[in-house]
């Protein structure tokens, strides 16, 4: 490694994970690369997933869609989280598919389409139970009618009808069956309104892995692309793509009874060696892992000693040989897992990778970035 810290991203793993998931379904695969591809880098990740068999790209925001297009991606791109006043004309001109959940959103994007002289490619979103985006069942028929009219007027092309699952990571949860039934009803209502969307989509990574009845025409994995599983303890053959690591910045011997880092929450019990790792909460390493985060140095497992600071933390490595410049691995396929970091910080593996900050340089192996 060249720099003092790095998030090493294995694009071959992204390709392989995409191919593995594509092999589990007859549906097409939309690679979800929002939030800088869960911290892995939006353009390299999108490209690797497309090489692995994805045919669509999904993002939250219009800025993300712009970044994907600027990276030379020509596959269909869907953006689903935007606010009034956004530059929809630019998105439509860049052939970005837009999701709408309300009449007001539909009006605004069709008005923008009218200005560009092109039809906006629409995905109508139904709220089937997540209560996040999407139109409620009572509002759905009016949205369908207005979208059908916009299509007839030449300002819109209805590509998709879609929704999102609340509890797909709990395959036994009742809400999964309830949401599937609600989605089927939303599709029937669309048919009845003369809206024949060719691309029906519902499944995220857990739906893709565990609920084939949610696959429809297109599946939308994010987490799985990056080799993390939504099911703790069952990796489904996925391979983590990111390794977060740093060079040890300083090593020193200290006596027993030395209190370490802010607040002195850790005190050495023997004469020992302390290693300083130059990553902290300013890099997205949660302070909640103070005293508990796992770290591998020279093939041996240690634990963060005392508080994690903004830029650095300390590891008591005992009498094990550790030198300045040795590599400390926080998580990755050859170290502790993102799941272990999630456990000790009370969160999910999604957040562990997504929160790795911009100060940490991304370095790519396994293909062209
Ligand atoms: C984030 C997201 C996904 C991907 O979810 P994973 O659980 O990471 O596979 C799919 N669809 C929507 C609407 C999302 O917001």
mmCIF file of C-alpha atoms and ligand atoms in Angstrom:
data_model
loop_
_atom_site.group_PDB
_atom_site.id
_atom_site.type_symbol
_atom_site.label_atom_id
_atom_site.label_comp_id
_atom_site.label_asym_id
_atom_site.label_seq_id
_atom_site.Cartn_x
_atom_site.Cartn_y
_atom_site.Cartn_z
ATOM 1 C CA UNK A 1 0.000 0.000 0.000
ATOM 2 C CA UNK A 2 1.259 3.420 -0.862
ATOM 3 C CA UNK A 3 -0.614 5.800 1.405
ATOM 4 C CA UNK A 4 -0.928 5.668 5.167
ATOM 5 C CA UNK A 5 -4.546 4.553 5.073
ATOM 6 C CA UNK A 6 -6.593 2.932 2.367
ATOM 7 C CA UNK A 7 -9.877 1.349 1.486
ATOM 8 C CA UNK A 8 -8.742 -1.362 -0.880
ATOM 9 C CA UNK A 9 -11.565 -2.327 -3.231
ATOM 10 C CA UNK A 10 -11.404 -5.617 -5.122
ATOM 11 C CA UNK A 11 -13.335 -5.082 -8.344
ATOM 12 C CA UNK A 12 -12.972 -8.771 -9.207
ATOM 13 C CA UNK A 13 -15.029 -9.473 -6.078
ATOM 14 C CA UNK A 14 -17.704 -6.998 -7.220
ATOM 15 C CA UNK A 15 -17.814 -8.724 -10.615
ATOM 16 C CA UNK A 16 -17.956 -12.188 -9.042
ATOM 17 C CA UNK A 17 -20.645 -11.203 -6.523
ATOM 18 C CA UNK A 18 -22.746 -9.698 -9.293
ATOM 19 C CA UNK A 19 -22.339 -12.818 -11.431
ATOM 20 C CA UNK A 20 -23.210 -15.039 -8.472
ATOM 21 C CA UNK A 21 -26.428 -13.121 -7.825
ATOM 22 C CA UNK A 22 -27.314 -12.870 -11.521
ATOM 23 C CA UNK A 23 -27.081 -16.651 -11.588
ATOM 24 C CA UNK A 24 -29.773 -16.926 -8.931
ATOM 25 C CA UNK A 25 -32.516 -15.293 -10.973
ATOM 26 C CA UNK A 26 -34.028 -15.002 -14.420
ATOM 27 C CA UNK A 27 -34.611 -11.290 -13.743
ATOM 28 C CA UNK A 28 -32.237 -8.599 -14.898
ATOM 29 C CA UNK A 29 -29.931 -7.091 -12.281
ATOM 30 C CA UNK A 30 -29.819 -3.418 -11.332
ATOM 31 C CA UNK A 31 -26.565 -2.607 -9.523
ATOM 32 C CA UNK A 32 -27.456 -0.219 -6.695
ATOM 33 C CA UNK A 33 -24.492 2.122 -6.260
ATOM 34 C CA UNK A 34 -25.948 4.921 -4.130
ATOM 35 C CA UNK A 35 -23.856 6.523 -1.368
ATOM 36 C CA UNK A 36 -20.672 6.190 -3.431
ATOM 37 C CA UNK A 37 -21.456 2.502 -3.923
ATOM 38 C CA UNK A 38 -21.732 1.920 -0.183
ATOM 39 C CA UNK A 39 -18.336 3.588 0.150
ATOM 40 C CA UNK A 40 -16.649 1.521 -2.585
ATOM 41 C CA UNK A 41 -16.577 4.208 -5.292
ATOM 42 C CA UNK A 42 -19.555 4.801 -7.531
ATOM 43 C CA UNK A 43 -18.087 4.643 -11.044
ATOM 44 C CA UNK A 44 -15.595 1.771 -10.627
ATOM 45 C CA UNK A 45 -18.241 -0.235 -8.768
ATOM 46 C CA UNK A 46 -20.946 0.422 -11.369
ATOM 47 C CA UNK A 47 -18.602 -0.613 -14.158
ATOM 48 C CA UNK A 48 -17.473 -3.769 -12.365
ATOM 49 C CA UNK A 49 -21.082 -4.769 -11.653
ATOM 50 C CA UNK A 50 -22.012 -4.225 -15.305
ATOM 51 C CA UNK A 51 -19.068 -6.408 -16.306
ATOM 52 C CA UNK A 52 -20.354 -9.021 -13.856
ATOM 53 C CA UNK A 53 -23.744 -9.193 -15.504
ATOM 54 C CA UNK A 54 -25.803 -6.292 -14.201
ATOM 55 C CA UNK A 55 -27.669 -4.458 -16.971
ATOM 56 C CA UNK A 56 -29.078 -1.549 -14.976
ATOM 57 C CA UNK A 57 -27.674 0.934 -12.458
ATOM 58 C CA UNK A 58 -29.685 2.298 -9.528
ATOM 59 C CA UNK A 59 -28.915 5.409 -7.498
ATOM 60 C CA UNK A 60 -30.723 7.573 -4.982
ATOM 61 C CA UNK A 61 -29.984 11.104 -6.158
ATOM 62 C CA UNK A 62 -29.714 12.984 -9.431
ATOM 63 C CA UNK A 63 -26.140 13.963 -8.518
ATOM 64 C CA UNK A 64 -25.292 10.280 -8.286
ATOM 65 C CA UNK A 65 -26.948 9.640 -11.653
ATOM 66 C CA UNK A 66 -24.876 12.458 -13.155
ATOM 67 C CA UNK A 67 -21.684 10.922 -11.723
ATOM 68 C CA UNK A 68 -22.552 7.542 -13.248
ATOM 69 C CA UNK A 69 -23.205 9.070 -16.673
ATOM 70 C CA UNK A 70 -20.032 11.203 -16.392
ATOM 71 C CA UNK A 71 -18.172 7.938 -15.767
ATOM 72 C CA UNK A 72 -19.222 6.769 -19.203
ATOM 73 C CA UNK A 73 -21.940 4.331 -18.148
ATOM 74 C CA UNK A 74 -24.513 3.975 -20.941
ATOM 75 C CA UNK A 75 -26.721 1.321 -19.280
ATOM 76 C CA UNK A 76 -30.149 2.432 -18.038
ATOM 77 C CA UNK A 77 -29.862 4.378 -14.770
ATOM 78 C CA UNK A 78 -32.736 4.878 -12.339
ATOM 79 C CA UNK A 79 -32.725 7.662 -9.725
ATOM 80 C CA UNK A 80 -35.391 7.518 -7.033
ATOM 81 C CA UNK A 81 -34.811 10.240 -4.454
ATOM 82 C CA UNK A 82 -35.140 13.842 -5.567
ATOM 83 C CA UNK A 83 -36.784 17.002 -4.361
ATOM 84 C CA UNK A 84 -38.838 19.667 -6.044
ATOM 85 C CA UNK A 85 -36.730 22.190 -7.924
ATOM 86 C CA UNK A 86 -34.131 19.605 -8.978
ATOM 87 C CA UNK A 87 -32.685 19.808 -12.470
ATOM 88 C CA UNK A 88 -34.976 17.193 -13.986
ATOM 89 C CA UNK A 89 -34.354 18.525 -17.491
ATOM 90 C CA UNK A 90 -30.683 17.658 -17.181
ATOM 91 C CA UNK A 91 -31.513 14.180 -15.909
ATOM 92 C CA UNK A 92 -34.008 13.587 -18.719
ATOM 93 C CA UNK A 93 -31.511 14.772 -21.315
ATOM 94 C CA UNK A 94 -28.940 12.371 -19.840
ATOM 95 C CA UNK A 95 -31.528 9.587 -20.217
ATOM 96 C CA UNK A 96 -31.827 9.000 -16.500
ATOM 97 C CA UNK A 97 -34.975 7.120 -15.534
ATOM 98 C CA UNK A 98 -36.903 8.861 -12.770
ATOM 99 C CA UNK A 99 -39.098 7.405 -10.061
ATOM 100 C CA UNK A 100 -42.235 9.288 -9.066
ATOM 101 C CA UNK A 101 -44.404 8.681 -6.030
ATOM 102 C CA UNK A 102 -46.917 11.522 -6.236
ATOM 103 C CA UNK A 103 -48.955 13.604 -8.673
ATOM 104 C CA UNK A 104 -46.858 16.667 -7.851
ATOM 105 C CA UNK A 105 -43.640 14.809 -8.705
ATOM 106 C CA UNK A 106 -45.191 13.471 -11.891
ATOM 107 C CA UNK A 107 -46.307 16.963 -12.915
ATOM 108 C CA UNK A 108 -42.887 18.442 -12.279
ATOM 109 C CA UNK A 109 -40.953 15.824 -14.252
ATOM 110 C CA UNK A 110 -43.409 15.794 -17.180
ATOM 111 C CA UNK A 111 -43.224 19.591 -17.287
ATOM 112 C CA UNK A 112 -39.428 19.302 -17.421
ATOM 113 C CA UNK A 113 -39.771 16.687 -20.160
ATOM 114 C CA UNK A 114 -41.960 19.052 -22.179
ATOM 115 C CA UNK A 115 -39.143 21.631 -21.978
ATOM 116 C CA UNK A 116 -36.536 19.182 -23.282
ATOM 117 C CA UNK A 117 -38.709 17.847 -26.077
ATOM 118 C CA UNK A 118 -38.078 14.308 -24.852
ATOM 119 C CA UNK A 119 -40.240 11.831 -22.992
ATOM 120 C CA UNK A 120 -39.184 11.165 -19.389
ATOM 121 C CA UNK A 121 -38.606 7.481 -18.632
ATOM 122 C CA UNK A 122 -40.771 6.869 -15.575
ATOM 123 C CA UNK A 123 -40.891 4.286 -12.821
ATOM 124 C CA UNK A 124 -44.100 4.631 -10.810
ATOM 125 C CA UNK A 125 -43.499 3.749 -7.191
ATOM 126 C CA UNK A 126 -46.131 2.121 -5.031
ATOM 127 C CA UNK A 127 -45.950 2.176 -1.247
ATOM 128 C CA UNK A 128 -46.690 -1.460 -0.420
ATOM 129 C CA UNK A 129 -45.864 -1.146 3.269
ATOM 130 C CA UNK A 130 -42.473 0.472 3.837
ATOM 131 C CA UNK A 131 -44.155 3.860 4.271
ATOM 132 C CA UNK A 132 -41.136 5.625 2.838
ATOM 133 C CA UNK A 133 -41.410 6.679 -0.823
ATOM 134 C CA UNK A 134 -44.228 5.428 -3.047
ATOM 135 C CA UNK A 135 -47.888 6.265 -3.513
ATOM 136 C CA UNK A 136 -50.379 4.882 -1.002
ATOM 137 C CA UNK A 137 -52.977 2.480 -2.440
ATOM 138 C CA UNK A 138 -55.692 5.147 -2.233
ATOM 139 C CA UNK A 139 -53.561 7.553 -4.284
ATOM 140 C CA UNK A 140 -52.258 4.955 -6.735
ATOM 141 C CA UNK A 141 -55.125 5.017 -9.300
ATOM 142 C CA UNK A 142 -54.865 8.776 -9.769
ATOM 143 C CA UNK A 143 -51.093 8.537 -10.233
ATOM 144 C CA UNK A 144 -51.615 5.779 -12.816
ATOM 145 C CA UNK A 145 -54.215 7.809 -14.726
ATOM 146 C CA UNK A 146 -52.031 10.921 -14.771
ATOM 147 C CA UNK A 147 -49.000 8.898 -15.899
ATOM 148 C CA UNK A 148 -51.051 7.241 -18.652
ATOM 149 C CA UNK A 149 -52.134 10.687 -19.818
ATOM 150 C CA UNK A 150 -48.546 12.003 -19.789
ATOM 151 C CA UNK A 151 -47.556 8.978 -21.860
ATOM 152 C CA UNK A 152 -50.410 9.564 -24.321
ATOM 153 C CA UNK A 153 -49.308 13.203 -24.610
ATOM 154 C CA UNK A 154 -45.785 12.059 -25.492
ATOM 155 C CA UNK A 155 -44.098 13.523 -22.407
ATOM 156 C CA UNK A 156 -43.498 10.255 -20.577
ATOM 157 C CA UNK A 157 -42.650 6.666 -21.261
ATOM 158 C CA UNK A 158 -43.739 4.376 -18.467
ATOM 159 C CA UNK A 159 -40.898 1.913 -17.982
ATOM 160 C CA UNK A 160 -41.409 0.567 -14.495
ATOM 161 C CA UNK A 161 -43.786 -0.101 -11.669
ATOM 162 C CA UNK A 162 -41.946 -0.786 -8.475
ATOM 163 C CA UNK A 163 -41.808 -0.888 -4.709
ATOM 164 C CA UNK A 164 -39.392 -1.678 -1.882
ATOM 165 C CA UNK A 165 -39.514 -4.244 0.931
ATOM 166 C CA UNK A 166 -39.387 -3.357 4.630
ATOM 167 C CA UNK A 167 -38.374 -6.703 6.158
ATOM 168 C CA UNK A 168 -36.774 -8.774 3.402
ATOM 169 C CA UNK A 169 -33.869 -9.518 5.733
ATOM 170 C CA UNK A 170 -36.359 -11.407 7.946
ATOM 171 C CA UNK A 171 -37.649 -13.985 5.471
ATOM 172 C CA UNK A 172 -40.308 -15.255 7.874
ATOM 173 C CA UNK A 173 -41.821 -11.852 8.622
ATOM 174 C CA UNK A 174 -45.537 -11.560 7.824
ATOM 175 C CA UNK A 175 -44.998 -8.187 6.195
ATOM 176 C CA UNK A 176 -43.184 -9.823 3.260
ATOM 177 C CA UNK A 177 -46.310 -11.673 2.150
ATOM 178 C CA UNK A 178 -48.428 -8.586 2.816
ATOM 179 C CA UNK A 179 -46.134 -6.434 0.687
ATOM 180 C CA UNK A 180 -46.007 -8.979 -2.130
ATOM 181 C CA UNK A 181 -49.825 -9.112 -2.205
ATOM 182 C CA UNK A 182 -49.989 -5.309 -2.177
ATOM 183 C CA UNK A 183 -47.502 -5.152 -5.046
ATOM 184 C CA UNK A 184 -49.549 -7.637 -7.093
ATOM 185 C CA UNK A 185 -52.612 -5.454 -6.472
ATOM 186 C CA UNK A 186 -50.704 -2.370 -7.564
ATOM 187 C CA UNK A 187 -49.749 -4.197 -10.770
ATOM 188 C CA UNK A 188 -53.364 -5.234 -11.386
ATOM 189 C CA UNK A 189 -54.505 -1.654 -10.890
ATOM 190 C CA UNK A 190 -51.863 -0.566 -13.400
ATOM 191 C CA UNK A 191 -53.160 -3.074 -15.938
ATOM 192 C CA UNK A 192 -56.692 -1.893 -15.328
ATOM 193 C CA UNK A 193 -55.564 1.700 -15.944
ATOM 194 C CA UNK A 194 -53.920 0.686 -19.208
ATOM 195 C CA UNK A 195 -50.423 1.156 -17.773
ATOM 196 C CA UNK A 196 -48.331 -1.758 -19.002
ATOM 197 C CA UNK A 197 -44.914 -1.190 -17.504
ATOM 198 C CA UNK A 198 -42.420 -3.649 -18.946
ATOM 199 C CA UNK A 199 -40.164 -3.596 -15.879
ATOM 200 C CA UNK A 200 -41.713 -4.610 -12.563
ATOM 201 C CA UNK A 201 -39.288 -4.617 -9.634
ATOM 202 C CA UNK A 202 -39.370 -5.191 -5.897
ATOM 203 C CA UNK A 203 -36.363 -7.152 -4.574
ATOM 204 C CA UNK A 204 -33.242 -5.832 -2.828
ATOM 205 C CA UNK A 205 -30.323 -8.116 -1.879
ATOM 206 C CA UNK A 206 -32.226 -10.124 0.760
ATOM 207 C CA UNK A 207 -35.208 -10.484 -1.570
ATOM 208 C CA UNK A 208 -32.881 -11.647 -4.330
ATOM 209 C CA UNK A 209 -31.133 -14.173 -2.072
ATOM 210 C CA UNK A 210 -34.113 -15.516 -0.144
ATOM 211 C CA UNK A 211 -37.409 -14.716 -1.877
ATOM 212 C CA UNK A 212 -37.573 -15.684 -5.579
ATOM 213 C CA UNK A 213 -41.250 -14.710 -5.689
ATOM 214 C CA UNK A 214 -40.108 -11.069 -5.365
ATOM 215 C CA UNK A 215 -37.827 -11.109 -8.416
ATOM 216 C CA UNK A 216 -40.293 -10.091 -11.190
ATOM 217 C CA UNK A 217 -38.391 -8.520 -14.145
ATOM 218 C CA UNK A 218 -35.532 -6.824 -12.328
ATOM 219 C CA UNK A 219 -33.778 -7.201 -8.967
ATOM 220 C CA UNK A 220 -31.980 -4.358 -7.194
ATOM 221 C CA UNK A 221 -29.047 -5.632 -5.105
ATOM 222 C CA UNK A 222 -26.726 -3.178 -3.408
ATOM 223 C CA UNK A 223 -25.129 -4.808 -0.368
ATOM 224 C CA UNK A 224 -24.515 -8.156 -2.061
ATOM 225 C CA UNK A 225 -22.487 -6.548 -4.863
ATOM 226 C CA UNK A 226 -19.952 -5.602 -2.244
ATOM 227 C CA UNK A 227 -19.791 -9.097 -0.813
ATOM 228 C CA UNK A 228 -21.690 -8.461 2.394
ATOM 229 C CA UNK A 229 -24.701 -10.492 3.407
ATOM 230 C CA UNK A 230 -27.931 -9.199 4.908
ATOM 231 C CA UNK A 231 -28.182 -12.503 6.788
ATOM 232 C CA UNK A 232 -25.690 -12.591 9.678
ATOM 233 C CA UNK A 233 -23.743 -15.833 9.697
ATOM 234 C CA UNK A 234 -24.714 -16.811 6.133
ATOM 235 C CA UNK A 235 -22.467 -15.266 3.478
ATOM 236 C CA UNK A 236 -24.257 -16.959 0.538
ATOM 237 C CA UNK A 237 -20.840 -17.352 -1.117
ATOM 238 C CA UNK A 238 -20.367 -13.597 -1.443
ATOM 239 C CA UNK A 239 -16.847 -12.151 -1.113
ATOM 240 C CA UNK A 240 -16.252 -8.861 0.735
ATOM 241 C CA UNK A 241 -14.852 -6.313 -1.700
ATOM 242 C CA UNK A 242 -13.460 -3.754 0.736
ATOM 243 C CA UNK A 243 -10.471 -3.932 3.058
ATOM 244 C CA UNK A 244 -10.008 -0.975 5.409
ATOM 245 C CA UNK A 245 -6.461 -0.752 6.659
ATOM 246 C CA UNK A 246 -3.643 1.564 7.691
ATOM 247 C CA UNK A 247 0.045 1.534 8.369
ATOM 248 C CA UNK A 248 0.972 1.607 12.037
ATOM 249 C CA UNK A 249 2.180 5.167 12.602
ATOM 250 C CA UNK A 250 4.076 4.736 15.873
ATOM 251 C CA UNK A 251 5.114 1.940 18.213
ATOM 252 C CA UNK A 252 6.328 2.429 21.766
ATOM 253 C CA UNK A 253 6.967 0.483 24.934
ATOM 254 C CA UNK A 254 5.082 1.690 28.013
ATOM 255 C CA UNK A 255 5.019 0.477 31.609
ATOM 256 C CA UNK A 256 2.160 -1.251 33.412
ATOM 257 C CA UNK A 257 -0.371 1.275 34.670
ATOM 258 C CA UNK A 258 -0.244 3.527 31.597
ATOM 259 C CA UNK A 259 -3.658 4.998 30.815
ATOM 260 C CA UNK A 260 -4.379 5.356 27.124
ATOM 261 C CA UNK A 261 -6.174 7.908 24.918
ATOM 262 C CA UNK A 262 -8.891 10.450 25.795
ATOM 263 C CA UNK A 263 -10.704 9.813 29.030
ATOM 264 C CA UNK A 264 -8.142 7.214 30.106
ATOM 265 C CA UNK A 265 -10.709 4.445 29.674
ATOM 266 C CA UNK A 266 -7.993 1.809 29.157
ATOM 267 C CA UNK A 267 -5.007 1.186 31.400
ATOM 268 C CA UNK A 268 -2.199 -1.280 30.670
ATOM 269 C CA UNK A 269 -1.786 -4.107 33.156
ATOM 270 C CA UNK A 270 1.773 -5.093 32.145
ATOM 271 C CA UNK A 271 4.758 -3.539 30.482
ATOM 272 C CA UNK A 272 3.601 -3.588 26.915
ATOM 273 C CA UNK A 273 3.772 -2.174 23.400
ATOM 274 C CA UNK A 274 1.267 0.343 22.067
ATOM 275 C CA UNK A 275 0.675 0.710 18.332
ATOM 276 C CA UNK A 276 -0.880 3.879 16.934
ATOM 277 C CA UNK A 277 -3.253 3.418 13.979
ATOM 278 C CA UNK A 278 -3.982 6.558 11.900
ATOM 279 C CA UNK A 279 -7.726 6.050 11.391
ATOM 280 C CA UNK A 280 -10.490 7.608 13.485
ATOM 281 C CA UNK A 281 -14.065 8.766 13.459
ATOM 282 C CA UNK A 282 -13.052 11.488 11.000
ATOM 283 C CA UNK A 283 -12.544 8.593 8.602
ATOM 284 C CA UNK A 284 -15.818 6.894 9.516
ATOM 285 C CA UNK A 285 -14.436 4.520 12.154
ATOM 286 C CA UNK A 286 -17.133 4.765 14.785
ATOM 287 C CA UNK A 287 -16.154 6.047 18.222
ATOM 288 C CA UNK A 288 -18.664 3.506 19.500
ATOM 289 C CA UNK A 289 -16.002 0.852 18.778
ATOM 290 C CA UNK A 290 -13.729 2.357 21.466
ATOM 291 C CA UNK A 291 -12.375 -0.528 23.522
ATOM 292 C CA UNK A 292 -14.042 -3.140 21.327
ATOM 293 C CA UNK A 293 -13.226 -2.818 17.608
ATOM 294 C CA UNK A 294 -11.257 -5.801 16.239
ATOM 295 C CA UNK A 295 -7.976 -5.108 14.432
ATOM 296 C CA UNK A 296 -5.549 -7.542 12.798
ATOM 297 C CA UNK A 297 -1.863 -6.673 12.826
ATOM 298 C CA UNK A 298 0.661 -9.112 11.348
ATOM 299 C CA UNK A 299 -1.912 -11.876 11.264
ATOM 300 C CA UNK A 300 -2.897 -11.549 14.912
ATOM 301 C CA UNK A 301 -6.194 -10.293 16.310
ATOM 302 C CA UNK A 302 -6.167 -7.342 18.711
ATOM 303 C CA UNK A 303 -8.765 -4.920 20.037
ATOM 304 C CA UNK A 304 -8.882 -1.132 20.000
ATOM 305 C CA UNK A 305 -7.525 0.021 23.378
ATOM 306 C CA UNK A 306 -9.336 3.026 24.829
ATOM 307 C CA UNK A 307 -11.130 5.737 22.907
ATOM 308 C CA UNK A 308 -11.162 6.086 19.150
ATOM 309 C CA UNK A 309 -10.204 9.702 18.364
ATOM 310 C CA UNK A 310 -10.957 11.759 15.266
ATOM 311 C CA UNK A 311 -7.808 10.718 13.420
ATOM 312 C CA UNK A 312 -6.295 7.803 15.309
ATOM 313 C CA UNK A 313 -6.593 5.069 17.891
ATOM 314 C CA UNK A 314 -4.232 2.954 19.950
ATOM 315 C CA UNK A 315 -3.885 -0.830 20.101
ATOM 316 C CA UNK A 316 -2.161 -2.620 22.984
ATOM 317 C CA UNK A 317 -0.236 -5.362 21.153
ATOM 318 C CA UNK A 318 1.448 -6.835 24.232
ATOM 319 C CA UNK A 319 4.830 -8.332 23.477
ATOM 320 C CA UNK A 320 3.987 -9.263 19.905
ATOM 321 C CA UNK A 321 6.432 -7.900 17.369
ATOM 322 C CA UNK A 322 4.870 -4.913 15.648
ATOM 323 C CA UNK A 323 6.874 -2.255 13.824
ATOM 324 C CA UNK A 324 6.039 1.152 12.472
ATOM 325 C CA UNK A 325 4.764 0.653 8.932
ATOM 326 C CA UNK A 326 3.209 -2.734 9.648
ATOM 327 C CA UNK A 327 -0.342 -3.009 8.377
ATOM 328 C CA UNK A 328 -3.355 -2.867 10.683
ATOM 329 C CA UNK A 329 -6.516 -4.273 9.080
ATOM 330 C CA UNK A 330 -9.842 -3.182 10.526
ATOM 331 C CA UNK A 331 -11.999 -5.291 8.222
ATOM 332 C CA UNK A 332 -11.863 -7.134 4.955
ATOM 333 C CA UNK A 333 -11.784 -10.654 3.534
ATOM 334 C CA UNK A 334 -8.438 -11.340 5.249
ATOM 335 C CA UNK A 335 -9.162 -9.624 8.552
ATOM 336 C CA UNK A 336 -12.031 -9.026 10.925
ATOM 337 C CA UNK A 337 -15.369 -8.669 9.133
ATOM 338 C CA UNK A 338 -17.550 -5.613 8.646
ATOM 339 C CA UNK A 339 -20.163 -7.703 10.487
ATOM 340 C CA UNK A 340 -17.931 -7.842 13.576
ATOM 341 C CA UNK A 341 -17.554 -4.046 13.484
ATOM 342 C CA UNK A 342 -21.322 -3.777 13.106
ATOM 343 C CA UNK A 343 -21.855 -6.016 16.131
ATOM 344 C CA UNK A 344 -19.565 -4.029 18.416
ATOM 345 C CA UNK A 345 -21.058 -0.705 17.341
ATOM 346 C CA UNK A 346 -24.720 -1.697 17.367
ATOM 347 C CA UNK A 347 -25.327 -1.208 13.659
ATOM 348 C CA UNK A 348 -25.414 -3.140 10.380
ATOM 349 C CA UNK A 349 -22.639 -4.012 7.942
ATOM 350 C CA UNK A 350 -24.184 -1.579 5.404
ATOM 351 C CA UNK A 351 -23.243 1.336 7.642
ATOM 352 C CA UNK A 352 -19.717 0.092 8.373
ATOM 353 C CA UNK A 353 -18.648 0.307 4.720
ATOM 354 C CA UNK A 354 -20.846 3.249 3.701
ATOM 355 C CA UNK A 355 -19.453 5.499 6.428
ATOM 356 C CA UNK A 356 -15.785 5.129 5.414
ATOM 357 C CA UNK A 357 -15.038 8.763 4.720
ATOM 358 C CA UNK A 358 -13.526 10.686 1.831
ATOM 359 C CA UNK A 359 -10.202 11.173 3.649
ATOM 360 C CA UNK A 360 -9.449 7.484 3.126
ATOM 361 C CA UNK A 361 -8.076 6.970 -0.389
ATOM 362 C CA UNK A 362 -9.763 4.196 -2.385
ATOM 363 C CA UNK A 363 -7.363 1.914 -4.202
ATOM 364 C CA UNK A 364 -8.627 -0.550 -6.777
ATOM 365 C CA UNK A 365 -7.387 -4.015 -7.615
ATOM 366 C CA UNK A 366 -8.938 -6.751 -9.714
ATOM 367 C CA UNK A 367 -9.600 -4.693 -12.806
ATOM 368 C CA UNK A 368 -9.614 -1.222 -14.195
ATOM 369 C CA UNK A 369 -11.059 1.525 -12.039
HETATM 370 C C1 LIG B 1 -30.653 0.744 -1.141
HETATM 371 C C2 LIG B 1 -31.756 0.226 -1.963
HETATM 372 C C3 LIG B 1 -31.666 -1.019 -2.598
HETATM 373 C C4 LIG B 1 -30.539 -1.981 -2.352
HETATM 374 O O1 LIG B 1 -30.708 -2.579 -1.080
HETATM 375 P P1 LIG B 1 -29.720 -3.710 -0.551
HETATM 376 O O2 LIG B 1 -30.372 -4.219 0.667
HETATM 377 O O3 LIG B 1 -28.429 -3.026 -0.287
HETATM 378 O O4 LIG B 1 -29.611 -4.707 -1.640
HETATM 379 C C5 LIG B 1 -32.683 -1.381 -3.463
HETATM 380 N N1 LIG B 1 -33.739 -0.559 -3.673
HETATM 381 C C6 LIG B 1 -33.870 0.623 -3.056
HETATM 382 C C7 LIG B 1 -35.059 1.472 -3.313
HETATM 383 C C8 LIG B 1 -32.893 1.058 -2.167
HETATM 384 O O5 LIG B 1 -33.039 2.227 -1.547
#
